[in-house]
Amino acid sequence: SNRCNPFITFVLGGPGSGKGTQCVKIAETFRFAHLSAGDLLREEMSSNSENGTLIHDIIKEGKIVPSEITINLLRKAIHSSGNHKFLIDGFPRNEENRIAFERIVGVEPDIVLFFDCPEEEMVKRVLNRNQGRVDDNIDTMKKRLEVFKKLNLPVIDYYSAKGKVCKINAVGTVNEVFEKVRPVLAALRY
Ligand code: UP5
Ligand code: MG
């Protein structure tokens, strides 16, 4: 393709809906760079940076880290990737994130994948994960679900109104869900 802008896919869905798992498979199959906002924040948190404590406390409460911090991490990762197709996993979380990304990075997403999953399934997946995340406990999970509904669903609605959202039913095995994602990605022209 002769486009100059990067091809941006936002990957959204509630906590535990399977965004990260599906992104790994999409990245392998379709050669996208996978940038997880949550992973970048967790790395920053454990790197003893000046924002480490702030990020830890916000994640523990299931709240949203200020846009400035997250967008800086994403911007650096985009520019150093050498790729031009991106999966931005778990971002933007709220309207402020969305507006700041479009202003600072200067592009809108080409498509938004929304992994739609029932709450009880998301809770089950998150509580079974056991990888030591400070937010994988029932108390924080309840807060993450509330923040998702209140702040992230409106972002999904915004892009839906622009015809950019592809909603995927996230129930089923990892491979079953991926077989629903595959044709969507295969149809893209970038
Ligand atoms: N699993 C996956 N798919 C499955 C399937 N089909 N069947 C059965 N099990 C399945 O999956 C979760 C678990 O389920 C895993 O154990 C997996 O094996 C299994 P995963 O792929 O990790 O789901 P994902 O949607 O990525 O869940 P995650 O917990 O990462 O979602 P969150 O959106 O809550 O987490 P994220 O890392 O994006 O954000 C964490 C926190 O960081 C936020 O709460 C917030 O405080 C902060 N944050 C910001 O402030 N700003 C940002 O921009 C991003 C994050
Ligand atoms: Mg994730």
mmCIF file of N, CA and C and ligand atoms in Angstrom, residues 13-22 36-39 41-42 58-66 70 74 89-93 97 121 125-126 128-129 131 133 135-136 144 170-175 177, ligand 1:
data_model
loop_
_atom_site.group_PDB
_atom_site.id
_atom_site.type_symbol
_atom_site.label_atom_id
_atom_site.label_comp_id
_atom_site.label_asym_id
_atom_site.label_seq_id
_atom_site.Cartn_x
_atom_site.Cartn_y
_atom_site.Cartn_z
ATOM 1 N N GLY A 13 -12.601 -4.378 24.896
ATOM 2 C CA GLY A 13 -13.393 -5.431 25.515
ATOM 3 C C GLY A 13 -13.140 -5.364 27.003
ATOM 4 N N GLY A 14 -14.029 -5.944 27.785
ATOM 5 C CA GLY A 14 -13.906 -5.881 29.230
ATOM 6 C C GLY A 14 -12.675 -6.619 29.738
ATOM 7 N N PRO A 15 -12.406 -6.465 31.029
ATOM 8 C CA PRO A 15 -11.270 -7.156 31.652
ATOM 9 C C PRO A 15 -11.450 -8.664 31.585
ATOM 10 N N GLY A 16 -10.503 -9.362 30.960
ATOM 11 C CA GLY A 16 -10.599 -10.811 30.854
ATOM 12 C C GLY A 16 -11.380 -11.292 29.649
ATOM 13 N N SER A 17 -11.762 -10.373 28.764
ATOM 14 C CA SER A 17 -12.536 -10.775 27.583
ATOM 15 C C SER A 17 -11.677 -11.531 26.567
ATOM 16 N N GLY A 18 -10.349 -11.457 26.717
ATOM 17 C CA GLY A 18 -9.461 -12.215 25.827
ATOM 18 C C GLY A 18 -8.708 -11.355 24.815
ATOM 19 N N LYS A 19 -8.663 -10.056 25.056
ATOM 20 C CA LYS A 19 -7.964 -9.147 24.131
ATOM 21 C C LYS A 19 -6.516 -9.555 23.899
ATOM 22 N N GLY A 20 -5.785 -9.740 25.000
ATOM 23 C CA GLY A 20 -4.358 -10.053 24.897
ATOM 24 C C GLY A 20 -4.122 -11.374 24.178
ATOM 25 N N THR A 21 -4.889 -12.380 24.542
ATOM 26 C CA THR A 21 -4.753 -13.714 23.949
ATOM 27 C C THR A 21 -4.999 -13.667 22.441
ATOM 28 N N GLN A 22 -6.053 -12.983 22.030
ATOM 29 C CA GLN A 22 -6.374 -12.907 20.601
ATOM 30 C C GLN A 22 -5.355 -12.043 19.860
ATOM 31 N N SER A 36 0.246 -3.681 23.997
ATOM 32 C CA SER A 36 -0.746 -3.710 25.072
ATOM 33 C C SER A 36 -0.474 -2.534 26.011
ATOM 34 N N ALA A 37 -1.456 -1.639 26.111
ATOM 35 C CA ALA A 37 -1.287 -0.476 26.997
ATOM 36 C C ALA A 37 -1.054 -0.949 28.434
ATOM 37 N N GLY A 38 -1.814 -1.967 28.857
ATOM 38 C CA GLY A 38 -1.659 -2.481 30.216
ATOM 39 C C GLY A 38 -0.252 -3.047 30.437
ATOM 40 N N ASP A 39 0.263 -3.812 29.464
ATOM 41 C CA ASP A 39 1.618 -4.370 29.598
ATOM 42 C C ASP A 39 2.653 -3.249 29.660
ATOM 43 N N LEU A 41 2.217 -0.236 30.748
ATOM 44 C CA LEU A 41 2.101 0.407 32.069
ATOM 45 C C LEU A 41 2.717 -0.468 33.156
ATOM 46 N N ARG A 42 2.486 -1.793 33.080
ATOM 47 C CA ARG A 42 3.059 -2.688 34.092
ATOM 48 C C ARG A 42 4.579 -2.718 34.012
ATOM 49 N N ILE A 58 -3.126 3.268 40.800
ATOM 50 C CA ILE A 58 -4.285 3.409 39.907
ATOM 51 C C ILE A 58 -4.743 2.033 39.413
ATOM 52 N N ILE A 59 -3.799 1.183 39.003
ATOM 53 C CA ILE A 59 -4.154 -0.153 38.513
ATOM 54 C C ILE A 59 -4.800 -0.978 39.623
ATOM 55 N N LYS A 60 -4.272 -0.861 40.827
ATOM 56 C CA LYS A 60 -4.825 -1.604 41.965
ATOM 57 C C LYS A 60 -6.277 -1.207 42.236
ATOM 58 N N GLU A 61 -6.615 0.046 41.952
ATOM 59 C CA GLU A 61 -7.982 0.535 42.156
ATOM 60 C C GLU A 61 -8.861 0.347 40.914
ATOM 61 N N GLY A 62 -8.275 -0.186 39.836
ATOM 62 C CA GLY A 62 -9.043 -0.392 38.608
ATOM 63 C C GLY A 62 -9.390 0.898 37.901
ATOM 64 N N LYS A 63 -8.689 1.986 38.264
ATOM 65 C CA LYS A 63 -8.969 3.275 37.626
ATOM 66 C C LYS A 63 -8.081 3.465 36.400
ATOM 67 N N ILE A 64 -8.172 4.643 35.782
ATOM 68 C CA ILE A 64 -7.472 4.868 34.515
ATOM 69 C C ILE A 64 -6.301 5.833 34.686
ATOM 70 N N VAL A 65 -5.142 5.388 34.235
ATOM 71 C CA VAL A 65 -3.913 6.177 34.310
ATOM 72 C C VAL A 65 -4.059 7.414 33.414
ATOM 73 N N PRO A 66 -3.536 8.580 33.845
ATOM 74 C CA PRO A 66 -3.646 9.780 33.008
ATOM 75 C C PRO A 66 -3.126 9.545 31.583
ATOM 76 N N THR A 70 0.205 7.126 29.403
ATOM 77 C CA THR A 70 -0.048 5.982 28.521
ATOM 78 C C THR A 70 0.308 6.316 27.076
ATOM 79 N N LEU A 74 2.861 4.526 24.419
ATOM 80 C CA LEU A 74 2.388 4.007 23.126
ATOM 81 C C LEU A 74 3.120 4.674 21.970
ATOM 82 N N ASP A 89 -3.880 -2.699 22.203
ATOM 83 C CA ASP A 89 -4.692 -3.585 23.052
ATOM 84 C C ASP A 89 -5.024 -2.887 24.377
ATOM 85 N N GLY A 90 -6.328 -2.707 24.625
ATOM 86 C CA GLY A 90 -6.764 -2.150 25.908
ATOM 87 C C GLY A 90 -6.672 -0.642 26.006
ATOM 88 N N PHE A 91 -6.740 0.023 24.908
ATOM 89 C CA PHE A 91 -6.669 1.483 24.845
ATOM 90 C C PHE A 91 -7.415 1.929 23.594
ATOM 91 N N PRO A 92 -8.143 3.062 23.617
ATOM 92 C CA PRO A 92 -8.383 4.017 24.708
ATOM 93 C C PRO A 92 -9.476 3.551 25.677
ATOM 94 N N ARG A 93 -9.270 3.835 26.972
ATOM 95 C CA ARG A 93 -10.184 3.390 28.035
ATOM 96 C C ARG A 93 -11.321 4.358 28.277
ATOM 97 N N ASN A 97 -8.758 9.621 26.902
ATOM 98 C CA ASN A 97 -7.723 8.828 26.207
ATOM 99 C C ASN A 97 -7.899 8.935 24.694
ATOM 100 N N GLU A 121 -18.265 -14.737 32.779
ATOM 101 C CA GLU A 121 -17.145 -15.399 32.095
ATOM 102 C C GLU A 121 -15.851 -14.596 32.298
ATOM 103 N N ARG A 125 -12.444 -15.996 34.154
ATOM 104 C CA ARG A 125 -11.132 -16.008 33.484
ATOM 105 C C ARG A 125 -10.083 -15.256 34.293
ATOM 106 N N VAL A 126 -10.463 -14.093 34.797
ATOM 107 C CA VAL A 126 -9.485 -13.259 35.515
ATOM 108 C C VAL A 126 -9.074 -13.911 36.835
ATOM 109 N N ASN A 128 -9.040 -16.995 37.520
ATOM 110 C CA ASN A 128 -8.293 -18.231 37.267
ATOM 111 C C ASN A 128 -6.881 -17.979 36.775
ATOM 112 N N ARG A 129 -6.541 -16.729 36.455
ATOM 113 C CA ARG A 129 -5.288 -16.482 35.728
ATOM 114 C C ARG A 129 -4.056 -16.740 36.568
ATOM 115 N N GLN A 131 -1.382 -14.978 37.690
ATOM 116 C CA GLN A 131 -0.032 -14.558 37.288
ATOM 117 C C GLN A 131 0.464 -13.405 38.147
ATOM 118 N N ARG A 133 -0.967 -10.555 39.039
ATOM 119 C CA ARG A 133 -1.326 -9.157 38.772
ATOM 120 C C ARG A 133 -2.034 -8.559 39.980
ATOM 121 N N ASP A 135 -4.224 -6.511 40.168
ATOM 122 C CA ASP A 135 -5.649 -6.228 39.966
ATOM 123 C C ASP A 135 -6.489 -7.487 39.739
ATOM 124 N N ASP A 136 -5.870 -8.658 39.788
ATOM 125 C CA ASP A 136 -6.624 -9.903 39.591
ATOM 126 C C ASP A 136 -7.148 -10.456 40.909
ATOM 127 N N ARG A 144 -12.982 -2.819 38.046
ATOM 128 C CA ARG A 144 -12.610 -2.799 36.618
ATOM 129 C C ARG A 144 -13.862 -2.934 35.751
ATOM 130 N N ALA A 170 -16.972 -13.188 22.320
ATOM 131 C CA ALA A 170 -15.725 -13.694 22.912
ATOM 132 C C ALA A 170 -15.899 -15.004 23.663
ATOM 133 N N VAL A 171 -17.088 -15.595 23.599
ATOM 134 C CA VAL A 171 -17.330 -16.874 24.274
ATOM 135 C C VAL A 171 -16.908 -18.012 23.356
ATOM 136 N N GLY A 172 -16.289 -19.016 23.959
ATOM 137 C CA GLY A 172 -15.805 -20.163 23.183
ATOM 138 C C GLY A 172 -14.342 -20.375 23.504
ATOM 139 N N THR A 173 -13.762 -21.404 22.902
ATOM 140 C CA THR A 173 -12.336 -21.631 23.152
ATOM 141 C C THR A 173 -11.530 -20.547 22.449
ATOM 142 N N VAL A 174 -10.264 -20.432 22.812
ATOM 143 C CA VAL A 174 -9.377 -19.451 22.182
ATOM 144 C C VAL A 174 -9.391 -19.624 20.659
ATOM 145 N N ASN A 175 -9.315 -20.877 20.202
ATOM 146 C CA ASN A 175 -9.286 -21.099 18.755
ATOM 147 C C ASN A 175 -10.626 -20.807 18.096
ATOM 148 N N VAL A 177 -12.758 -18.541 19.064
ATOM 149 C CA VAL A 177 -12.864 -17.077 18.961
ATOM 150 C C VAL A 177 -11.964 -16.582 17.828
HETATM 151 N N1 UP5 B 1 -8.583 -16.744 28.226
HETATM 152 C C1 UP5 B 1 -8.452 -15.924 27.155
HETATM 153 N N2 UP5 B 1 -9.293 -16.288 26.169
HETATM 154 C C2 UP5 B 1 -10.005 -17.360 26.642
HETATM 155 C C3 UP5 B 1 -11.033 -18.166 26.092
HETATM 156 N N3 UP5 B 1 -11.513 -17.973 24.855
HETATM 157 N N4 UP5 B 1 -11.537 -19.160 26.855
HETATM 158 C C4 UP5 B 1 -11.063 -19.367 28.116
HETATM 159 N N5 UP5 B 1 -10.075 -18.641 28.685
HETATM 160 C C5 UP5 B 1 -9.556 -17.642 27.956
HETATM 161 O O1 UP5 B 1 -7.378 -13.382 29.019
HETATM 162 C C6 UP5 B 1 -7.709 -13.413 30.393
HETATM 163 C C7 UP5 B 1 -7.557 -14.831 30.919
HETATM 164 O O2 UP5 B 1 -8.501 -15.650 30.268
HETATM 165 C C8 UP5 B 1 -6.191 -15.451 30.623
HETATM 166 O O3 UP5 B 1 -5.818 -16.280 31.680
HETATM 167 C C9 UP5 B 1 -6.425 -16.247 29.338
HETATM 168 O O4 UP5 B 1 -5.567 -17.336 29.223
HETATM 169 C C10 UP5 B 1 -7.865 -16.672 29.503
HETATM 170 P P1 UP5 B 1 -6.604 -12.160 28.360
HETATM 171 O O5 UP5 B 1 -6.319 -12.506 26.962
HETATM 172 O O6 UP5 B 1 -5.491 -11.748 29.236
HETATM 173 O O7 UP5 B 1 -7.773 -11.057 28.423
HETATM 174 P P2 UP5 B 1 -7.667 -9.477 28.412
HETATM 175 O O8 UP5 B 1 -8.933 -8.990 27.814
HETATM 176 O O9 UP5 B 1 -6.390 -9.057 27.818
HETATM 177 O O10 UP5 B 1 -7.690 -9.253 30.002
HETATM 178 P P3 UP5 B 1 -6.910 -8.188 30.867
HETATM 179 O O11 UP5 B 1 -7.037 -8.647 32.276
HETATM 180 O O12 UP5 B 1 -5.552 -7.923 30.345
HETATM 181 O O13 UP5 B 1 -7.845 -6.941 30.605
HETATM 182 P P4 UP5 B 1 -7.831 -5.516 31.197
HETATM 183 O O14 UP5 B 1 -8.442 -4.687 30.162
HETATM 184 O O15 UP5 B 1 -8.482 -5.473 32.517
HETATM 185 O O16 UP5 B 1 -6.290 -5.283 31.512
HETATM 186 P P5 UP5 B 1 -5.216 -4.275 30.908
HETATM 187 O O17 UP5 B 1 -3.901 -4.889 31.107
HETATM 188 O O18 UP5 B 1 -5.617 -3.810 29.580
HETATM 189 O O19 UP5 B 1 -5.363 -3.050 31.932
HETATM 190 C C11 UP5 B 1 -5.071 -3.251 33.300
HETATM 191 C C12 UP5 B 1 -5.226 -1.934 34.032
HETATM 192 O O20 UP5 B 1 -4.273 -1.003 33.548
HETATM 193 C C13 UP5 B 1 -6.574 -1.225 33.844
HETATM 194 O O21 UP5 B 1 -7.569 -1.709 34.718
HETATM 195 C C14 UP5 B 1 -6.191 0.208 34.168
HETATM 196 O O22 UP5 B 1 -6.090 0.400 35.549
HETATM 197 C C15 UP5 B 1 -4.790 0.300 33.553
HETATM 198 N N6 UP5 B 1 -4.823 0.845 32.169
HETATM 199 C C16 UP5 B 1 -4.947 2.221 32.025
HETATM 200 O O23 UP5 B 1 -5.074 2.963 33.012
HETATM 201 N N7 UP5 B 1 -4.930 2.746 30.780
HETATM 202 C C17 UP5 B 1 -4.810 1.976 29.653
HETATM 203 O O24 UP5 B 1 -4.805 2.525 28.542
HETATM 204 C C18 UP5 B 1 -4.700 0.576 29.807
HETATM 205 C C19 UP5 B 1 -4.717 0.044 31.077
#
